Short mmCIF file of C-alpha atoms and ligand atoms in Angstrom, two decimals:
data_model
loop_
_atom_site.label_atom_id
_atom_site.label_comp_id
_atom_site.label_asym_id
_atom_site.label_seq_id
_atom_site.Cartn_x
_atom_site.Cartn_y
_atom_site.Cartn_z
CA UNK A 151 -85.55 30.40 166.43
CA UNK A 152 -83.47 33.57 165.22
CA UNK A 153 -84.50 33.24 161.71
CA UNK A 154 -88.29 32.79 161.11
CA UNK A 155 -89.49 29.59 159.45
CA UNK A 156 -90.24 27.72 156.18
CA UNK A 157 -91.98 24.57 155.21
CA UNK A 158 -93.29 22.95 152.46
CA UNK A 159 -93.93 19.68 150.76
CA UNK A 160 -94.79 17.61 147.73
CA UNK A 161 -96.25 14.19 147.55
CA UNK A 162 -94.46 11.59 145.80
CA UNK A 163 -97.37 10.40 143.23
CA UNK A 164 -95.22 10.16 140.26
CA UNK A 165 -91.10 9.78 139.17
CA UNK A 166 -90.60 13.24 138.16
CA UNK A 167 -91.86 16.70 139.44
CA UNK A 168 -93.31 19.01 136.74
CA UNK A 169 -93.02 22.67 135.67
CA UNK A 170 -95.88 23.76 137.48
CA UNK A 171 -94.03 21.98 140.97
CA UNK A 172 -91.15 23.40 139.97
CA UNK A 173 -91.94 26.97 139.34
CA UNK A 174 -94.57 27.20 141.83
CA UNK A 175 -93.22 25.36 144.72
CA UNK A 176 -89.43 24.09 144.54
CA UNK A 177 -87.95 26.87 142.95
CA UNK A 178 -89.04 29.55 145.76
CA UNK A 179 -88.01 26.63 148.49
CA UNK A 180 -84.75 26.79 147.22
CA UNK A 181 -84.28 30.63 147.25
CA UNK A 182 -85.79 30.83 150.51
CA UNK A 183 -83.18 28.66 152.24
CA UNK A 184 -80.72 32.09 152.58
CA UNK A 185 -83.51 33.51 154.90
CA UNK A 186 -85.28 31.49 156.37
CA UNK A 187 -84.78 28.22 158.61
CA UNK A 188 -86.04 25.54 155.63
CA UNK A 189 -87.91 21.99 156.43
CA UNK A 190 -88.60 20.64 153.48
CA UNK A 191 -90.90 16.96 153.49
CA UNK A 192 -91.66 14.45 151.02
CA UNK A 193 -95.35 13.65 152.44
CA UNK A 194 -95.49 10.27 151.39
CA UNK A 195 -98.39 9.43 153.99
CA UNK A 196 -100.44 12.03 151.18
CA UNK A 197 -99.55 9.71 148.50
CA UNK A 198 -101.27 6.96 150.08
CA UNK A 199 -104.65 8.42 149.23
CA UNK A 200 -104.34 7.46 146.01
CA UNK A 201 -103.74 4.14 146.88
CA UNK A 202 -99.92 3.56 145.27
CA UNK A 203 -98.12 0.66 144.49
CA UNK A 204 -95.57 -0.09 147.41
CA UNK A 205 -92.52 -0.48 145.11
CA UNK A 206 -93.82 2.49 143.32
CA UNK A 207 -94.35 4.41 146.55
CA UNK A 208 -90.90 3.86 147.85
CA UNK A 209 -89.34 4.45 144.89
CA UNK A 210 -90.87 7.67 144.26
CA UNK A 211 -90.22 9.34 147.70
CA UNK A 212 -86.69 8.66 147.52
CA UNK A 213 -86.59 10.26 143.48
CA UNK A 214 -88.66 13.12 145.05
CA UNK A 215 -86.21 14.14 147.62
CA UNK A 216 -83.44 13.54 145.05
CA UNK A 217 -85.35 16.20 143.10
CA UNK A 218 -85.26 18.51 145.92
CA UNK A 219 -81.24 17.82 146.41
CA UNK A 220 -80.68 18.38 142.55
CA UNK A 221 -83.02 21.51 142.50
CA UNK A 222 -80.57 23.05 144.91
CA UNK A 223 -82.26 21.83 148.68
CA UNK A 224 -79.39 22.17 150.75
CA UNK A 225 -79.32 19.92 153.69
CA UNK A 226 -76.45 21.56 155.43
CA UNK A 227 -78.95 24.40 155.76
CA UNK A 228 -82.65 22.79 155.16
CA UNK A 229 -83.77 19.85 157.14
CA UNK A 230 -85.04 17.12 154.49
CA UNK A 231 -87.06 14.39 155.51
CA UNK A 232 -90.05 11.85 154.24
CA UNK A 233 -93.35 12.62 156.06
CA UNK A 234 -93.57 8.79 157.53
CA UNK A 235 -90.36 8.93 159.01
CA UNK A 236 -92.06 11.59 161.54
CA UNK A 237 -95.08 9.71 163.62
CA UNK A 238 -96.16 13.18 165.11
CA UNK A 239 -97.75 14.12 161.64
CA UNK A 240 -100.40 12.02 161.62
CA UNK A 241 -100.64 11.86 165.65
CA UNK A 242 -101.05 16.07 165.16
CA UNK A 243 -103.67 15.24 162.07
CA UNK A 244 -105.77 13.14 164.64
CA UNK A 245 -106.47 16.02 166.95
CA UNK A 246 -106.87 18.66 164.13
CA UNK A 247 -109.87 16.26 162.32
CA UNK A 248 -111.39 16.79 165.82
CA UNK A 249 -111.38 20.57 165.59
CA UNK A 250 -112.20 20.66 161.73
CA UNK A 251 -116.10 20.75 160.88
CA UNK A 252 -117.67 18.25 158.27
CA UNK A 253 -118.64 21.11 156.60
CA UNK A 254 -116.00 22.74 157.05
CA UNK A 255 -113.83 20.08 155.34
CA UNK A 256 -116.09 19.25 152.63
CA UNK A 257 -115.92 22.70 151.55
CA UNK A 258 -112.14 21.90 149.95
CA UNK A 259 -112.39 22.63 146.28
CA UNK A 260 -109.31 20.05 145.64
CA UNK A 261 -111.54 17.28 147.40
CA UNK A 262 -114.65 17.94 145.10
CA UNK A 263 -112.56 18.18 142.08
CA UNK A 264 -110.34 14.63 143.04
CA UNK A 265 -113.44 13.00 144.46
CA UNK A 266 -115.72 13.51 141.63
CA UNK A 267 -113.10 12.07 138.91
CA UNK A 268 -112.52 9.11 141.07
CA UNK A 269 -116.22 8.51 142.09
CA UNK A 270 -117.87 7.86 145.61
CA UNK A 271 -116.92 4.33 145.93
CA UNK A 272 -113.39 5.15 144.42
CA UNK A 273 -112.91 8.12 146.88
CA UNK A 274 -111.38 7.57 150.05
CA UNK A 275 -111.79 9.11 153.89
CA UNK A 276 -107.92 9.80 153.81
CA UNK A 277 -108.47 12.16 150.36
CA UNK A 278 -111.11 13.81 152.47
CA UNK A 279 -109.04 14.23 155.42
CA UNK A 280 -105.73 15.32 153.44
CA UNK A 281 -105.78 18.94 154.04
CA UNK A 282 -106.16 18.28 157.99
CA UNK A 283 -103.19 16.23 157.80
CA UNK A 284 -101.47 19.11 155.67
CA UNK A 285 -102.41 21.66 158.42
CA UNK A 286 -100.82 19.11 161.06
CA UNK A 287 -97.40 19.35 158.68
CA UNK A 288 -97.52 22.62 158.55
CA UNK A 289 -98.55 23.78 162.30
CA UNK A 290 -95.94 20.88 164.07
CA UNK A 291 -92.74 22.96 163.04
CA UNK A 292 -94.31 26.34 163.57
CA UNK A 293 -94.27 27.54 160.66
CA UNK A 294 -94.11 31.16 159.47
CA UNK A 295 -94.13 30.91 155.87
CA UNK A 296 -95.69 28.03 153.25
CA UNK A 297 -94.28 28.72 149.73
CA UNK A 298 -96.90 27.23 147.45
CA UNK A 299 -98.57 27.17 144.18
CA UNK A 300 -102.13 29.08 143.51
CA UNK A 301 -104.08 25.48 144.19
CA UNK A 302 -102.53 25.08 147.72
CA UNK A 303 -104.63 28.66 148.91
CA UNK A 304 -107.53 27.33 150.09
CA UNK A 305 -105.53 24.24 152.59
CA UNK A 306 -103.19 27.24 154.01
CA UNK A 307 -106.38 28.96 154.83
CA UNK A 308 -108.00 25.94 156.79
CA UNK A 309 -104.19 25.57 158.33
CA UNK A 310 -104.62 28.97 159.44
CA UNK A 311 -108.48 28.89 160.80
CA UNK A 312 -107.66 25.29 162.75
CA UNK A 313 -104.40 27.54 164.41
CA UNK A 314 -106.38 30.28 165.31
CA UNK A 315 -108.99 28.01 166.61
CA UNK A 316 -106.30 25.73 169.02
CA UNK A 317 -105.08 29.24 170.38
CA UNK A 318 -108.74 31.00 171.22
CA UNK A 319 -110.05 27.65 172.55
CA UNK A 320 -106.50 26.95 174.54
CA UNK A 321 -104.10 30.06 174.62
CA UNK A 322 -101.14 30.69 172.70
CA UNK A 323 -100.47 26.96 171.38
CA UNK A 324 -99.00 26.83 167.99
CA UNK A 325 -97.81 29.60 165.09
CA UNK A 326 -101.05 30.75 162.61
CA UNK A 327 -98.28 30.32 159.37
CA UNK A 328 -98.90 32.37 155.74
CA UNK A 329 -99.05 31.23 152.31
CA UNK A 330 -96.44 33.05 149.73
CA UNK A 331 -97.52 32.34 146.71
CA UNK A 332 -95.45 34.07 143.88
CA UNK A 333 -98.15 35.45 141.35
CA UNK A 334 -96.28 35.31 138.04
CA UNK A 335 -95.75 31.32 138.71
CA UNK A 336 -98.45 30.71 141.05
CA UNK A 337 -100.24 28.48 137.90
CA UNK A 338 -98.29 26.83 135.17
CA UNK A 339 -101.16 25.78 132.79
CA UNK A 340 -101.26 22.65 130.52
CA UNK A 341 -99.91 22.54 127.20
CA UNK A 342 -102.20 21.07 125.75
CA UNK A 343 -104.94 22.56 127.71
CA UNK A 344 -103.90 26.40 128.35
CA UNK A 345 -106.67 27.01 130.86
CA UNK A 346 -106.43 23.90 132.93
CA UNK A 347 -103.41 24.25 135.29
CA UNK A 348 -100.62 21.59 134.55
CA UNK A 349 -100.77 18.34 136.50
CA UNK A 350 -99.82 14.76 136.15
CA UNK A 351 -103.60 14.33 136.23
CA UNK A 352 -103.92 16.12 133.22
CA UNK A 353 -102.86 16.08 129.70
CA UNK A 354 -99.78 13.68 129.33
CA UNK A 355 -98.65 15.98 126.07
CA UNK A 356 -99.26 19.15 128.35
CA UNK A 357 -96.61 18.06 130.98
CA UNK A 358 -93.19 18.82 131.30
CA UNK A 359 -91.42 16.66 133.63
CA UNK A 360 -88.04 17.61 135.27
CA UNK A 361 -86.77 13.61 134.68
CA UNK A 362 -88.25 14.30 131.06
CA UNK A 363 -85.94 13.24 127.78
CA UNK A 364 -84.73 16.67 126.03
CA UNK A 365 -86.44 15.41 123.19
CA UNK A 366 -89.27 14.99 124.70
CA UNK A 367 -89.46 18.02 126.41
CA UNK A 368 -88.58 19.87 123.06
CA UNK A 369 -91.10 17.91 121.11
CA UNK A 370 -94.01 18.45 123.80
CA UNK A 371 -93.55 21.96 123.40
CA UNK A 372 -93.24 22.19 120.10
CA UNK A 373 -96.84 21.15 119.86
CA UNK A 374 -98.50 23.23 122.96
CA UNK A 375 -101.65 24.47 121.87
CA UNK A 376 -101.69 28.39 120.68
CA UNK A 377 -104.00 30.22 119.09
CA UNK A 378 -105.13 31.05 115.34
CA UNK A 379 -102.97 34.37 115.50
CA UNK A 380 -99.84 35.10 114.88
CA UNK A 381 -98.64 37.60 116.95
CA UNK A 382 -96.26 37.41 120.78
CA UNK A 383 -98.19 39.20 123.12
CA UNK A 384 -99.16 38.41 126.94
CA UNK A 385 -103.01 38.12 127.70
CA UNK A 386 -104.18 35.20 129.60
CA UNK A 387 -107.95 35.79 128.29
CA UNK A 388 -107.47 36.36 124.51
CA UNK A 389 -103.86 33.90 124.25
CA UNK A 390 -103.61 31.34 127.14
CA UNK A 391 -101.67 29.08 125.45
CA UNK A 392 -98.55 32.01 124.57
CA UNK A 393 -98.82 33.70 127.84
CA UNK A 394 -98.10 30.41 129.43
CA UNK A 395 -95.07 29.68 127.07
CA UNK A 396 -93.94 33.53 127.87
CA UNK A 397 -94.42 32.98 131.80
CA UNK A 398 -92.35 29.33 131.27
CA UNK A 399 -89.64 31.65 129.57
CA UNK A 400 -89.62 34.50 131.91
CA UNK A 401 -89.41 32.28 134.73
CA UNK A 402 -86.66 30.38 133.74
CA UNK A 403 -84.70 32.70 131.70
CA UNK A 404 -85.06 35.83 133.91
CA UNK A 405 -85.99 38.23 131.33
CA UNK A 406 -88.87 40.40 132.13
CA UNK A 407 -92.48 39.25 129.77
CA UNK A 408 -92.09 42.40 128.34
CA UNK A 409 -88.71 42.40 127.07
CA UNK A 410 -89.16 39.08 125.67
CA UNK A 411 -92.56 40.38 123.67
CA UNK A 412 -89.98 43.01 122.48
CA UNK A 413 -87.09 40.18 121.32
CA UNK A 414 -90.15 38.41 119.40
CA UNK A 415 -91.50 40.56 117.73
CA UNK A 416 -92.53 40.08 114.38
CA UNK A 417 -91.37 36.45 115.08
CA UNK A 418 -93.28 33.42 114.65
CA UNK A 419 -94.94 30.80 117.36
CA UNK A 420 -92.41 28.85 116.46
CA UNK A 421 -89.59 31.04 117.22
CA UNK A 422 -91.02 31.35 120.82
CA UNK A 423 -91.54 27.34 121.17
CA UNK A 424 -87.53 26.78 120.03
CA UNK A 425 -86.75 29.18 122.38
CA UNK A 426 -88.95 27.60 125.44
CA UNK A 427 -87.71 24.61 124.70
CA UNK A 428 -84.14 25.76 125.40
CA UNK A 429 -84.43 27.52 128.70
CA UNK A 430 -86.62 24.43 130.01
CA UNK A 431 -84.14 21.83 128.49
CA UNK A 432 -81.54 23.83 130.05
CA UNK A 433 -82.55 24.16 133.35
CA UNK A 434 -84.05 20.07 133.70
CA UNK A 435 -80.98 18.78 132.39
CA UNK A 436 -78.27 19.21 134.72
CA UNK A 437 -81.19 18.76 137.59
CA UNK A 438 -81.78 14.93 136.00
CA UNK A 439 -78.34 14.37 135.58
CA UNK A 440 -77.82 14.70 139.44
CA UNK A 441 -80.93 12.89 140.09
CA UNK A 442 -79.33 9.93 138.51
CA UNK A 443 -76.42 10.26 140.70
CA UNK A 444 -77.89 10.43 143.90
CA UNK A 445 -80.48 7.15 142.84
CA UNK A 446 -77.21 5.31 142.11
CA UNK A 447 -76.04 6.01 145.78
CA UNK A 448 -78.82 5.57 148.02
CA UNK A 449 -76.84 5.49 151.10
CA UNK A 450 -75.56 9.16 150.69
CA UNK A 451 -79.89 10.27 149.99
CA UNK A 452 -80.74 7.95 152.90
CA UNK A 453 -78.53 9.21 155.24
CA UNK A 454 -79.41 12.96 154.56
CA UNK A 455 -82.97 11.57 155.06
CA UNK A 456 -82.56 10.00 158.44
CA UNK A 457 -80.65 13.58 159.79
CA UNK A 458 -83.53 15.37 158.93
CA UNK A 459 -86.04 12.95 160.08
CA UNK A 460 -84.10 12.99 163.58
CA UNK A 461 -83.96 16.76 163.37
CA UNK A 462 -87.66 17.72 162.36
CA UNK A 463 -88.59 14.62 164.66
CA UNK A 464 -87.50 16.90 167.69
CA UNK A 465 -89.21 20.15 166.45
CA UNK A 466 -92.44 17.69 165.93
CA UNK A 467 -92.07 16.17 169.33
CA UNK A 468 -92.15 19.56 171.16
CA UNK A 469 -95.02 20.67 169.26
CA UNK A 470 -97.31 17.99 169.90
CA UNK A 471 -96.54 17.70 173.43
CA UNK A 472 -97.98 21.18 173.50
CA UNK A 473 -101.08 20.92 171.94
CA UNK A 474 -101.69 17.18 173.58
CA UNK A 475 -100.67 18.99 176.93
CA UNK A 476 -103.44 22.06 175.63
CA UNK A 477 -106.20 19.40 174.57
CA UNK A 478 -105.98 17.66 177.59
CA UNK A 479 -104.27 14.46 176.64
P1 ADP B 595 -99.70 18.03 142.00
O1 ADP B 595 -100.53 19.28 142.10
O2 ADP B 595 -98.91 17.93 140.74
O3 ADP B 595 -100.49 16.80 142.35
P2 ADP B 595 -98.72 18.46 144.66
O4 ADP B 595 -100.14 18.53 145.07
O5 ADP B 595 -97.79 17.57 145.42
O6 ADP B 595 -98.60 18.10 143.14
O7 ADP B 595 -98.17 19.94 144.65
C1 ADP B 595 -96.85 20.27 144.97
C2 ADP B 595 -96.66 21.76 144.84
O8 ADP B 595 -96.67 22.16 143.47
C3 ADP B 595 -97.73 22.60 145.54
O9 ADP B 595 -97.11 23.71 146.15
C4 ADP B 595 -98.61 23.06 144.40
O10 ADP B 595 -99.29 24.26 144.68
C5 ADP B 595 -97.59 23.24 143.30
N1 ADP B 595 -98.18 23.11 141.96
C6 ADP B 595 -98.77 22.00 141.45
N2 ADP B 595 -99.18 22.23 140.20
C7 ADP B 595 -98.87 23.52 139.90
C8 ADP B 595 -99.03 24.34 138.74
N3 ADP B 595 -99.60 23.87 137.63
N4 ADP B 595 -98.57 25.61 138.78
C9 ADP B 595 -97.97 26.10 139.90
N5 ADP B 595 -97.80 25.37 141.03
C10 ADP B 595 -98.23 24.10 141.03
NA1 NA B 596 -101.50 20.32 143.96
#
């Protein structure tokens, strides 16, 4: 390829993305498109390891790639495509759970986390196994660069180690791809919780949810926990809760942290919260607007699906041939 490559991914475990998808993941995919060649999945085989409801499942794949459309995905440029529609995913996982140690594996801080809310007997060998599969997305279209939030580290890095172990064991097999991880918006914390990062596992008043009402959006952050003091200023230690709400602001309204501690000076909590609540309201809006849109025409989201299913299929095809040709299969 001329241009070097993207990819990235979300699973489709709930209707709506959230801030901290947003800001951490989608908003970078979407910028990256002018440089990059973009493929872009909605890894509903992921989702499985938390054992969905079918009608849910499907439902939610399709809304997630609508999300990615809405956000600005653009699939005359970026190949879009849901993770089942591509076989050689979990055909590529299969060989890279043979070259990833048990100990190795259970060394994922994401699986000790997930495993020890949901219990041994509630834990499954796929959540244990997900970050092999994510390496198998990630190495099958030779990737260069994985735009991802803070959490996602510690998977690139086992991507990475399982590459460089197929090329020292077999020659010069498949790309060893980076993480970028942007630092101001590598982890949008919780409302409700400042110092837990925001997820639909956490908090449902610390979420903000791109298919969110206005209301509710304004109303959630309205009550995001602050502190006892009363004045603007960044510092994740001392004030967790308004550094988040000044990182949500930033972000969105493209004025630097310290120019907004500037504007709000001398200004109430409140003040800030009003004005968070605008810049989020006005970026989710026209984003769930077109979301509705493209769920009331399925055809046109299904047929941009099965062009970049086709497409990534024959990047994915190539690439396993090479590493089953490597392995000896
Ligand atoms: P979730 O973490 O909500 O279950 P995924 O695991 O599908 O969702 O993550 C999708 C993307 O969103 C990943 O790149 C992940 O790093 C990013 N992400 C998730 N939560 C946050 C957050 N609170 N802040 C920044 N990025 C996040
Ligand atoms: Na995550």
């Amino acid at each position: 390829p001329t241009r070097p490559r993207v990819f990235s991914a979300m699973q489709p475990t709930a209707d709506s993305l959230h801030l901290g998808n947003y800001l951490g993941a989608l908003r970078q995919w979407v910028a990256l498109q002018d440089d990059y060649e973009a493929i872009y999945s909605v890894v509903d085989l992921h989702a499985l390891t938390v054992s969905p409801d079918p009608a849910d499942l499907r439902r939610r794949s399709r809304q997630t790639a609508a999300q990615y459309l809405a956000a600005g995905v653009d699939p005359a440029r970026s190949l879009l495509f849901l993770q089942s529609h591509v076989p050689e995913h979990a055909q590529l996982a299969w060989v890279l759970s043979c070259l990833t140690g048990f100990g190795e594996a259970s060394r994922m801080t994401q699986f000790k986390d997930k495993s020890s809310r949901q219990g041994a007997e509630g834990t499954t060998v796929g959540l244990f196994t997900y970050p092999v599969l994510m390496a198998a997305d990630i190495l099958l279209y030779d990737t260069d660069l994985v735009p991802v939030g803070e959490d996602q580290r510690q998977h690139i890095e086992l991507a990475r180690d399982l590459a460089q172990r197929i090329n020292a064991r077999h020659g010069d097999v498949v790309r060893v791809p980076e993480a970028s991880i942007v630092k101001a918006t590598a982890k949008i914390y919780d409302l409700a919780e400042p110092t837990a990062k925001m997820s639909k596992s956490g908090h449902v008043n610390g979420l903000l949810e791109v298919m969110d009402d206005p209301k509710v959006l304004s109303k959630r952050i309205r009550s995001a926990v602050t502190d006892a003091d009363t004045v603007i200023r960044f510092d994740r230690e001392a004030k967790p809760g308004v550094s988040n709400l000044l990182t949500i602001h930033s972000a969105l309204s493209g004025t630097s942290v310290d120019d907004l501690v500037a504007e709000f000076e001398g200004k109430m909590y409140g003040h800030l919260k009003v004005a968070v609540a605008e810049v989020v309201v006005g970026e989710f809006a026209p984003i769930r607007e077109r979301v509705g849109e493209l769920m009331a025409d399925p055809a046109e989201l299904d047929e941009i699906l099965a062009d970049g299913a086709a497409k990534a299929r024959t990047i994915a095809r190539e690439t396993l041939a090479r590493v089953y040709d490597a392995v000896g299969l």
